[in-house]
XYZ file of C-alpha atoms in Angstrom:
679
model
C 58.432 -20.441 17.288
C 54.948 -20.607 18.084
C 54.065 -17.345 17.079
C 55.637 -17.305 13.606
C 53.112 -20.382 13.307
C 50.368 -18.819 14.103
C 51.226 -15.525 11.873
C 52.162 -17.844 8.810
C 48.235 -19.685 9.868
C 46.684 -16.532 9.492
C 48.534 -15.205 6.081
C 47.094 -18.411 4.832
C 43.726 -17.794 5.804
C 43.519 -14.227 4.457
C 44.798 -15.483 1.217
C 41.962 -18.186 1.177
C 39.337 -15.218 2.111
C 40.673 -12.992 -0.753
C 39.935 -15.702 -3.363
C 36.813 -16.511 -1.993
C 36.000 -12.343 -1.800
C 36.432 -12.236 -5.611
C 34.436 -15.193 -6.361
C 31.427 -13.511 -4.195
C 32.082 -9.898 -5.732
C 33.346 -8.199 -2.753
C 31.902 -10.343 0.074
C 34.386 -12.588 1.829
C 34.337 -15.080 4.530
C 37.462 -15.219 6.632
C 38.432 -18.793 7.645
C 41.025 -19.269 10.175
C 41.786 -22.662 12.403
C 39.271 -22.372 15.505
C 36.592 -20.252 13.691
C 32.406 -20.417 14.773
C 29.831 -19.294 12.876
C 27.004 -17.627 14.290
C 23.918 -16.276 12.071
C 26.127 -16.126 9.044
C 29.011 -14.481 10.527
C 32.560 -15.957 11.531
C 33.771 -15.289 14.840
C 37.733 -16.094 14.756
C 39.777 -17.176 17.457
C 43.163 -16.889 15.612
C 44.998 -14.131 15.533
C 45.945 -11.633 12.529
C 49.458 -9.981 12.444
C 50.543 -7.233 11.191
C 51.363 -8.565 7.445
C 48.083 -10.064 7.686
C 46.242 -6.789 8.275
C 48.424 -4.768 5.503
C 46.926 -7.467 2.929
C 43.668 -7.372 4.213
C 43.240 -3.557 3.840
C 44.970 -3.282 0.360
C 43.014 -3.321 -2.721
C 39.500 -2.087 -3.724
C 36.501 -4.180 -2.589
C 38.196 -5.810 0.423
C 37.294 -5.182 4.067
C 38.845 -2.271 5.685
C 40.228 -3.245 9.061
C 40.449 -0.741 12.416
C 42.035 -2.590 15.539
C 42.834 -1.065 18.772
C 43.884 -1.762 22.254
C 40.271 -1.592 23.490
C 37.895 -4.083 22.927
C 34.990 -2.918 20.439
C 31.596 -4.234 20.657
C 29.965 -3.738 17.368
C 26.488 -3.659 16.261
C 25.428 -4.390 13.087
C 23.622 -2.006 10.832
C 20.028 -1.373 11.468
C 19.506 -2.879 8.023
C 20.909 -6.193 8.706
C 18.195 -9.071 9.224
C 20.082 -12.147 9.961
C 21.645 -11.044 13.412
C 20.742 -11.588 17.301
C 22.188 -9.144 20.022
C 26.087 -10.115 20.817
C 26.380 -12.456 17.809
C 29.066 -9.843 16.290
C 31.039 -8.761 19.094
C 33.801 -10.257 21.333
C 33.693 -7.692 23.989
C 34.415 -8.564 27.669
C 35.530 -12.037 26.339
C 38.618 -13.857 27.055
C 40.621 -15.394 23.898
C 44.098 -17.497 24.149
C 47.361 -15.615 23.512
C 50.403 -16.990 22.103
C 51.172 -18.984 25.112
C 47.380 -20.476 24.987
C 46.406 -18.250 28.365
C 43.497 -15.980 28.612
C 43.794 -12.592 28.271
C 41.163 -10.229 28.589
C 40.367 -7.243 25.473
C 39.415 -4.328 27.738
C 42.764 -4.199 29.320
C 45.610 -5.831 27.434
C 49.193 -4.442 27.525
C 50.919 -3.144 24.274
C 51.365 -6.124 21.761
C 48.931 -8.353 23.453
C 45.498 -8.777 22.198
C 43.788 -6.868 20.157
C 40.119 -6.706 18.401
C 39.987 -6.493 14.614
C 36.223 -5.168 13.094
C 36.307 -6.210 9.844
C 33.789 -4.311 7.726
C 32.520 -6.245 4.739
C 31.845 -4.185 1.714
C 29.602 -5.094 -1.045
C 29.697 -3.964 -4.888
C 25.796 -3.758 -4.749
C 24.313 -0.083 -4.020
C 22.817 -0.049 -0.319
C 19.256 -0.152 -0.067
C 17.171 3.498 -0.025
C 15.845 4.342 3.501
C 13.382 6.463 4.776
C 14.472 10.160 5.597
C 12.559 10.248 8.751
C 10.528 7.957 10.507
C 7.387 9.829 9.872
C 7.756 10.088 6.583
C 6.944 6.368 6.482
C 4.294 6.480 8.905
C 2.284 9.390 6.883
C 3.184 7.174 3.565
C 1.229 4.282 5.316
C -1.360 6.397 6.467
C -1.555 8.779 3.175
C -2.167 5.299 1.625
C -4.792 3.492 3.783
C -6.570 6.743 4.213
C -8.381 7.280 0.522
C -11.099 8.016 -1.172
C -12.979 5.016 0.005
C -13.109 6.215 3.544
C -14.907 9.726 2.633
C -17.533 8.053 0.331
C -17.889 4.239 0.954
C -17.795 4.074 4.897
C -20.729 6.589 5.721
C -22.789 5.121 2.843
C -22.041 1.478 4.184
C -22.415 2.280 7.828
C -25.869 3.969 7.491
C -26.959 1.292 4.910
C -26.220 -1.459 7.474
C -27.708 -0.236 10.786
C -25.731 2.929 11.184
C -24.084 2.480 15.023
C -24.917 -1.174 14.764
C -22.757 -1.284 11.983
C -19.951 -0.605 14.057
C -19.656 -3.970 16.060
C -18.962 -5.953 13.097
C -16.560 -3.370 11.439
C -14.185 -3.677 14.841
C -14.308 -7.288 14.766
C -13.642 -7.779 11.186
C -10.642 -4.896 11.777
C -9.375 -6.679 15.013
C -9.589 -10.599 13.517
C -8.933 -9.839 10.015
C -7.522 -6.354 8.667
C -5.210 -5.809 11.347
C -3.549 -8.939 11.383
C -2.949 -8.892 7.537
C -1.616 -5.371 7.891
C 0.750 -6.095 10.367
C 2.031 -9.219 8.465
C 2.750 -7.421 5.300
C 4.787 -4.960 7.155
C 6.706 -7.461 9.190
C 7.609 -9.486 6.052
C 8.702 -6.359 3.768
C 11.065 -4.980 6.575
C 12.512 -8.605 7.314
C 13.297 -9.621 3.552
C 13.800 -6.141 2.488
C 12.246 -6.936 -1.248
C 9.129 -6.034 -3.150
C 6.431 -8.109 -3.952
C 8.047 -10.092 -6.652
C 11.539 -11.265 -5.517
C 10.264 -11.800 -1.962
C 8.814 -14.963 -2.829
C 12.212 -16.900 -3.237
C 12.681 -16.348 0.410
C 9.215 -17.662 1.541
C 7.822 -19.919 -0.850
C 9.313 -19.651 -4.418
C 6.368 -21.273 -6.428
C 4.087 -18.881 -5.267
C 6.141 -15.905 -7.165
C 3.424 -15.591 -9.308
C 1.377 -13.487 -6.531
C 3.741 -10.718 -7.064
C 3.081 -10.305 -10.733
C -0.317 -10.384 -10.418
C -0.357 -7.959 -7.794
C 1.599 -5.726 -10.494
C -1.236 -6.162 -12.780
C -4.125 -5.190 -10.334
C -1.979 -1.983 -9.404
C -1.920 -1.306 -13.241
C -5.847 -1.450 -13.274
C -5.989 0.523 -10.493
C -4.007 3.328 -11.788
C -6.373 2.989 -15.011
C -9.357 4.289 -13.255
C -8.134 5.873 -9.776
C -6.647 8.613 -11.119
C -9.948 9.566 -13.536
C -11.484 10.236 -10.365
C -8.745 12.802 -9.536
C -9.106 14.400 -12.819
C -12.883 14.988 -12.289
C -11.957 16.495 -9.126
C -9.276 18.837 -10.681
C -12.076 19.804 -12.989
C -14.464 20.959 -10.271
C -11.642 22.676 -8.680
C -10.353 24.711 -11.630
C -14.429 25.547 -11.887
C -14.395 26.779 -8.405
C -12.027 29.831 -9.176
C -15.146 31.908 -10.075
C -17.957 34.261 -7.650
C -20.500 31.839 -8.460
C -20.224 28.293 -8.843
C -21.039 27.028 -12.198
C -23.204 24.005 -10.658
C -25.247 26.315 -8.108
C -27.846 27.743 -10.891
C -30.042 26.132 -13.895
C -29.184 28.844 -16.712
C -26.145 26.899 -17.984
C -25.829 25.836 -21.808
C -25.779 22.186 -20.512
C -29.146 22.368 -18.106
C -32.286 20.465 -18.763
C -36.016 21.383 -18.517
C -35.805 19.062 -15.333
C -33.128 20.992 -13.662
C -34.397 22.433 -10.669
C -32.863 24.875 -8.819
C -33.399 25.456 -4.884
C -32.160 27.483 -2.236
C -33.223 27.900 1.358
C -35.194 31.172 0.746
C -37.041 29.616 -2.135
C -40.413 29.002 -1.377
C -42.180 28.608 -4.696
C -39.596 25.870 -5.768
C -40.604 21.941 -5.072
C -38.647 18.397 -4.996
C -40.204 15.940 -6.925
C -39.026 13.008 -8.329
C -38.397 13.623 -11.550
C -36.377 16.695 -10.875
C -32.576 16.994 -10.930
C -30.164 19.295 -8.910
C -28.053 21.568 -10.988
C -24.865 19.448 -9.541
C -26.409 16.379 -11.014
C -26.816 17.870 -14.595
C -23.222 19.829 -13.967
C -21.469 16.038 -13.258
C -23.193 13.974 -15.504
C -23.879 16.386 -18.713
C -20.639 18.490 -18.467
C -17.895 16.770 -16.683
C -18.863 13.345 -17.482
C -20.785 13.728 -20.618
C -22.276 10.400 -20.155
C -25.431 11.468 -22.155
C -23.610 11.406 -25.350
C -22.748 7.322 -24.559
C -25.255 4.749 -24.947
C -23.276 2.683 -22.956
C -20.117 0.351 -22.868
C -20.578 -0.594 -26.195
C -20.058 2.474 -27.711
C -17.987 4.713 -25.487
C -17.663 8.084 -27.661
C -15.051 10.267 -28.309
C -12.191 11.261 -25.328
C -12.901 14.321 -23.324
C -10.174 16.560 -23.992
C -10.668 18.592 -21.126
C -10.529 15.749 -18.744
C -7.207 14.393 -20.700
C -5.616 17.418 -19.666
C -6.808 17.269 -16.359
C -5.278 13.862 -16.095
C -2.195 14.618 -17.733
C -1.445 17.200 -14.945
C -2.259 14.654 -12.234
C -0.262 11.933 -13.804
C 2.837 14.917 -13.953
C 2.822 15.615 -10.111
C 2.547 11.579 -9.722
C 5.846 11.230 -11.784
C 7.758 14.085 -10.117
C 6.800 12.797 -6.432
C 7.898 9.410 -6.939
C 10.300 9.236 -9.732
C 13.340 9.606 -7.264
C 12.088 6.713 -4.804
C 11.009 7.201 -1.328
C 13.192 10.183 -0.663
C 11.028 12.554 -2.792
C 7.738 10.798 -1.998
C 8.504 11.065 1.783
C 8.556 14.871 1.413
C 5.527 14.871 -0.523
C 3.419 13.137 2.276
C 3.692 16.045 4.596
C 1.408 17.836 2.505
C -0.847 15.453 0.725
C -1.328 13.485 4.134
C -2.005 15.991 6.393
C -3.696 18.642 4.600
C -6.935 16.438 4.221
C -7.200 16.121 8.003
C -7.352 20.277 8.261
C -9.905 20.093 5.796
C -12.065 17.208 7.458
C -12.368 19.285 10.539
C -13.132 22.544 8.862
C -16.013 21.020 7.158
C -16.966 19.271 10.272
C -17.361 22.546 12.191
C -19.107 23.885 9.470
C -21.475 21.124 8.830
C -22.470 20.914 12.211
C -23.647 24.567 12.452
C -25.686 23.859 9.337
C -29.574 23.503 9.966
C -30.885 19.924 10.350
C -27.333 18.316 10.751
C -28.620 16.711 13.627
C -31.104 14.894 11.380
C -27.616 13.663 9.896
C -26.198 12.540 12.565
C -28.975 10.484 13.896
C -29.437 8.738 10.649
C -25.672 7.856 10.433
C -25.524 6.597 14.066
C -28.875 5.146 14.889
C -28.279 1.584 15.724
C -30.623 -0.890 13.703
C -29.907 -4.071 15.753
C -31.927 -6.259 13.641
C -29.737 -5.629 10.805
C -26.620 -7.729 12.761
C -29.007 -11.010 11.825
C -28.254 -10.334 7.842
C -25.293 -11.837 6.235
C -24.889 -8.926 4.311
C -23.600 -6.636 7.031
C -20.731 -8.634 7.980
C -20.004 -9.052 4.236
C -19.780 -5.536 3.964
C -17.742 -4.730 7.075
C -15.462 -7.310 5.744
C -14.707 -6.196 2.613
C -14.901 -2.579 3.897
C -12.074 -2.875 6.379
C -10.202 -5.128 3.793
C -10.094 -2.931 1.017
C -9.733 0.115 3.621
C -6.530 -1.067 5.281
C -5.195 -2.475 1.818
C -3.027 -5.426 2.269
C -2.373 -7.722 -0.578
C -1.377 -4.329 -3.192
C 2.092 -4.883 -2.761
C 2.542 -1.272 -0.988
C 3.119 -2.579 2.821
C 5.355 -4.931 1.571
C 7.598 -1.730 -0.645
C 7.266 0.799 1.980
C 8.265 -1.574 4.828
C 11.137 -2.760 2.535
C 12.805 0.794 3.261
C 12.547 0.542 7.070
C 15.513 0.068 9.290
C 15.703 -3.446 10.302
C 14.747 -3.221 13.659
C 11.729 -0.434 13.329
C 9.281 -1.546 15.230
C 6.379 -2.100 12.651
C 4.059 -3.942 15.488
C 3.723 -0.619 16.542
C 3.503 1.016 13.251
C 0.693 -1.482 12.173
C -1.370 -0.425 15.540
C -1.011 2.742 15.143
C -1.745 3.615 11.143
C -4.832 1.025 11.129
C -6.302 2.946 14.256
C -5.743 6.143 12.267
C -7.382 4.897 9.352
C -10.524 3.662 11.312
C -10.850 6.526 13.057
C -10.461 8.782 9.875
C -13.430 6.765 8.295
C -15.633 7.250 11.683
C -14.692 10.836 11.233
C -15.625 10.990 7.545
C -19.070 9.816 8.374
C -19.872 13.003 10.667
C -18.660 15.497 7.976
C -20.655 13.626 5.155
C -24.038 12.993 7.083
C -24.272 16.528 8.896
C -24.171 17.947 5.463
C -26.837 15.051 4.186
C -29.390 16.346 7.148
C -28.777 20.019 6.069
C -29.869 18.974 2.265
C -32.940 16.973 3.884
C -33.780 20.025 5.523
C -33.652 21.993 2.686
C -35.571 19.652 0.469
C -38.234 18.801 2.876
C -37.274 15.086 2.545
C -36.250 12.232 4.185
C -32.353 11.815 5.059
C -32.385 8.186 3.722
C -33.786 9.693 0.132
C -31.137 12.257 -0.067
C -28.357 9.626 0.754
C -29.191 6.932 -2.005
C -26.146 7.416 -3.655
C -22.711 5.857 -2.978
C -19.427 6.597 -4.485
C -18.368 9.526 -6.619
C -21.839 10.805 -6.671
C -21.835 11.068 -3.046
C -18.793 13.845 -3.590
C -19.536 15.344 -7.227
C -23.422 15.679 -6.761
C -24.516 15.890 -3.148
C -21.759 17.329 -1.361
C -20.731 19.736 -4.084
C -24.592 20.870 -4.114
C -24.497 21.325 -0.740
C -21.626 23.562 -0.919
C -22.792 25.560 -3.442
C -25.541 26.704 -1.257
C -23.512 27.440 1.587
C -21.693 30.879 2.714
C -18.459 31.362 1.161
C -19.192 28.709 -1.288
C -16.326 29.083 -3.397
C -13.543 28.964 -0.668
C -15.286 25.710 0.752
C -15.669 24.303 -2.667
C -11.755 24.851 -3.480
C -10.397 23.132 -0.132
C -12.949 20.649 -0.728
C -12.025 19.468 -4.320
C -7.951 20.100 -3.010
C -8.829 17.251 -0.186
C -10.370 14.955 -2.749
C -7.400 15.495 -4.766
C -4.651 14.977 -2.068
C -6.649 11.576 -0.820
C -6.056 10.424 -4.092
C -2.799 11.380 -4.685
C -1.596 9.758 -1.827
C -2.920 6.472 -2.993
C -1.193 6.350 -6.238
C 1.998 7.550 -5.101
C 1.616 4.170 -3.000
C 0.107 1.652 -5.601
C 2.878 2.773 -8.248
C 5.579 2.586 -5.928
C 4.810 -0.828 -4.976
C 5.074 -1.595 -8.712
C 8.271 0.064 -9.060
C 10.080 -1.481 -6.117
C 8.667 -4.792 -7.361
C 10.063 -4.493 -10.678
C 13.631 -3.079 -9.178
C 14.113 -5.594 -7.007
C 13.654 -8.429 -9.444
C 15.619 -6.800 -12.538
C 17.932 -4.870 -10.401
C 21.001 -5.085 -13.069
C 18.589 -3.772 -15.686
C 16.402 -0.886 -14.097
C 18.212 0.277 -10.714
C 20.286 2.982 -12.490
C 17.191 3.803 -14.895
C 14.756 4.414 -12.157
C 13.726 7.777 -13.345
C 13.035 6.173 -17.151
C 11.233 3.206 -15.871
C 8.806 5.229 -13.858
C 8.520 7.636 -16.670
C 7.401 4.523 -18.995
C 5.195 3.122 -16.412
C 3.197 6.493 -15.903
C 3.137 6.825 -19.756
C 1.537 3.211 -19.353
C -0.945 4.412 -17.164
C -2.319 7.337 -18.966
C -2.650 5.359 -22.154
C -4.189 2.695 -20.325
C -6.590 5.539 -18.491
C -7.908 6.951 -21.610
C -11.009 4.950 -21.990
C -12.080 5.921 -18.555
C -11.946 9.764 -20.364
C -14.719 9.110 -22.985
C -18.003 10.121 -22.639
C -18.695 6.522 -21.789
C -15.808 6.628 -19.366
C -17.666 6.382 -15.946
C -19.118 2.978 -17.138
C -15.563 1.738 -17.540
C -14.931 3.200 -13.974
C -17.797 1.198 -12.702
C -16.790 -1.850 -14.269
C -12.869 -1.831 -13.079
C -13.966 -0.753 -10.075
C -16.295 -3.830 -9.390
C -14.591 -6.522 -11.171
C -10.978 -5.977 -12.010
C -9.387 -5.384 -8.783
C -11.871 -6.770 -5.487
C -11.763 -10.573 -6.179
C -9.002 -10.955 -7.675
C -7.012 -8.978 -4.810
C -8.659 -11.045 -1.979
C -7.832 -14.432 -3.592
C -4.325 -12.979 -4.130
C -4.168 -12.139 -0.479
C -5.475 -15.824 0.673
C -2.981 -17.456 -1.041
C -0.339 -14.884 0.447
C -1.510 -16.017 3.947
C -1.718 -19.648 3.235
C 1.966 -19.652 1.770
C 3.547 -17.433 4.562
C 1.426 -19.290 7.413
C 1.454 -23.111 6.221
C 4.400 -23.228 3.593
C 6.987 -20.656 5.154
C 5.541 -21.603 8.456
C 4.024 -19.236 11.461
C 6.745 -20.319 14.027
C 9.485 -19.323 11.314
C 7.788 -16.212 10.666
C 7.508 -15.445 14.206
C 11.360 -16.071 14.891
C 11.952 -13.477 12.091
C 9.626 -11.081 13.697
C 11.969 -11.753 16.903
C 14.988 -11.079 15.276
C 13.808 -7.582 14.138
C 11.568 -6.422 17.350
C 13.229 -8.419 19.911
C 9.897 -10.349 20.882
C 7.832 -12.936 19.310
C 4.290 -12.457 18.211
C 1.654 -13.720 20.831
C -0.872 -16.645 20.335
C -3.468 -14.179 18.868
C -1.526 -12.967 15.937
C -0.719 -17.031 15.411
C -3.870 -17.858 15.345
C -5.036 -15.074 12.906
C -2.851 -15.604 10.818
C -3.182 -19.531 10.613
C -6.667 -20.133 10.735
C -8.881 -16.512 11.243
C -7.431 -14.648 8.155
C -7.674 -17.294 5.945
C -11.503 -17.953 6.694
C -12.142 -14.333 6.951
C -10.617 -13.770 3.283
C -12.573 -17.149 1.930
C -15.693 -16.031 3.622
C -15.418 -12.398 1.386
C -14.622 -14.530 -1.926
C -17.424 -17.103 -1.246
C -19.934 -14.075 -0.695
C -19.030 -12.178 -3.598
C -19.294 -15.358 -5.846
C -22.735 -16.253 -4.315
C -24.388 -12.450 -4.391
C -22.598 -11.027 -7.596
C -22.912 -7.294 -7.409
C -25.630 -5.947 -9.493
C -23.595 -3.342 -11.410
C -25.797 0.029 -12.226
C -24.921 3.312 -12.809
C -27.229 6.611 -13.182
C -29.817 4.893 -15.342
C -27.876 3.034 -16.940
C -28.169 -1.090 -16.215
C -24.869 -3.094 -17.373
C -25.964 -5.763 -19.875
C -25.136 -9.441 -18.858
C -21.893 -9.529 -21.271
C -20.237 -6.729 -19.310
C -19.995 -9.253 -16.041
C -18.595 -11.690 -18.428
C -16.057 -9.330 -19.550
C -15.454 -7.892 -15.991
C -14.615 -11.351 -14.905
C -12.094 -12.020 -17.719
C -10.296 -8.914 -16.553
C -10.014 -9.959 -13.024
C -8.957 -13.477 -14.108
C -6.113 -12.114 -16.218
C -4.364 -10.530 -13.363
C -4.863 -13.731 -11.154
C -3.753 -16.145 -13.708
C -0.132 -15.283 -13.282
C -0.469 -17.483 -9.930
C -1.079 -20.935 -11.695
C 0.741 -20.091 -14.986
C 3.869 -19.387 -12.675
C 3.459 -22.640 -10.631
C 3.534 -24.610 -14.102
C 6.435 -22.630 -15.373
C 8.430 -23.127 -12.081
C 7.818 -26.502 -12.241
C 8.585 -27.263 -15.715
C 11.765 -25.165 -15.632
C 13.029 -26.892 -12.491
C 15.670 -29.541 -12.668
C 15.346 -33.066 -11.024
C 12.534 -35.669 -10.357
C 8.866 -33.989 -9.926
C 9.104 -35.333 -6.566
C 12.707 -32.871 -6.205
C 11.149 -30.051 -8.392
C 8.051 -30.011 -5.971
C 10.237 -29.846 -2.944
C 12.527 -27.449 -4.281
C 9.490 -25.281 -5.324
C 8.015 -24.752 -1.641
C 11.519 -24.626 -0.025
C 12.462 -20.953 0.718
C 16.460 -19.640 -0.906
C 18.501 -18.545 1.762
C 19.342 -14.958 2.415
C 21.914 -13.494 0.465
C 25.120 -12.489 2.070
C 24.403 -8.943 1.655
C 23.039 -8.652 5.192
C 26.190 -9.555 6.888
C 28.056 -6.533 7.756
C 30.589 -7.064 10.307
C 33.199 -9.547 11.267
C 34.866 -9.445 14.719
C 38.259 -10.984 15.215
C 40.768 -11.382 17.976
C 44.062 -11.004 16.940
C 47.691 -11.010 18.189
């Protein structure tokens, strides 16, 4: 009689579970007497009889049940973030049988206690994951190691004391850059969301940060890919026996063009001289001489427009299917630049005068450490090099298995990034030493340009004067293109992931069309950078559109996570994933040091605004106002969403404010298994 009562109880419980499952769209919670909830999972002490099992397995969208005599220990899917070891298992335990006695699941006779593993199903499509761990690592490395590692770090290093600059650089990396890098990887992996939808799990009122990040990513796509279009133009121009920027006999050259080779004894270099490489870059590729400034940009260069179209075509077919395709592409785009860097390092080390460049690069000037500018440059360089705050690390980490060791990933990838910057300095300065030797000048006079000019003028000129110039030119500009492609893949994937997670029902099944539309918007937005004055637009975007805005966004992100969501809660999340909690060093960095680090950069930027100049063009004052307006156009999303959220929420103002800073509970999609003991 007692057994029949239990069977009836189980059947009633199952009916209740089915009704609940219909309301939850395929997810169900089985409720029976004696239940215990652990981490969102129900552990059942009552049994399910044969009839209950049959009703449970029937019908679409309901759990599939497997039962047997041996105890089953189930570990949840590695993608499930709401679990602790052992929370879903009943193995080795005892449960009351029909007569009230204890029975061990591992050795029960036929008809005794059985273990039922109920696997929940969901109507939602499971989240995409990386095919291999190396796909993720190479994607992150490819994103972090970009063109700035090649042109910006060497210039910043020698300008701020050479080897002495490495001290503030490493301090800023340890106490600022790496903790931010680790924080974003952990957030993305735990919450499995893009930069917009993740905020409902952290602090809903800060959701505007996600929209601001997406706008910043679009601004970057408007100008960053144009630099790759320039490199593609150089690459196509390299397929000829004599490089076109090696002589002054071309239609675009002026009387100031001064062609010198190591064998030219009658050629002297003066301050008014221009090299063939400089005139090829400014008068043939960019054609900036046809534009008086930002107030009159001129026509679009059709050659560069075609080059940019080809770049965006590669980008589209690399990311249109998600990380499954981009994860394969980065095996080439992330590894090839290292091969080229090593080849160029060996070649540069054998050039005459290379040692002069290396000494100039690394000779420490300890007096520079007393200057505030050195510390500002170190902080800005490590921040923009590692790249937190652009939504990319959140997106990439969200496709990881839940128990992936993101702590080790953060240390490995950030270390590789810093070492690559250091290696690039040797590649660049061995060649600058060679150029100084040829011109009979100091290395400082040769290395006066930073940014794209360092690559497209100085380095291109050095390559043109080397033996086998065509070969080295081809591999060098291929490397530039691939360094840029990795970062473009990452930046757009951050936007795509954010939008797909925020509007899944609208965009998930239309990913290819959404990516196509996004790429078209980026191409149209980049047309201003393809005009005769396009180089001025690139400089304006580079200085104002991204820097201050993204640093402010990351400052708010750190405050929201550390102060509103709570460092203790965040560390508990990491412990669920990795099995250990971050130490006091990481906690102190997230709560205090990182906010101070970011605030230091913001204040220094406002106190010492950059003097924007390109070639012989001094940017007029109105361009500064325009630049700040472009930067504010993205950041304005943060306060705008705060106002919108408070106005649309229900309740009193106090209730609205409390709700806006309270994280929403995670959805039930993270619960994968229910383990039940049954008769």
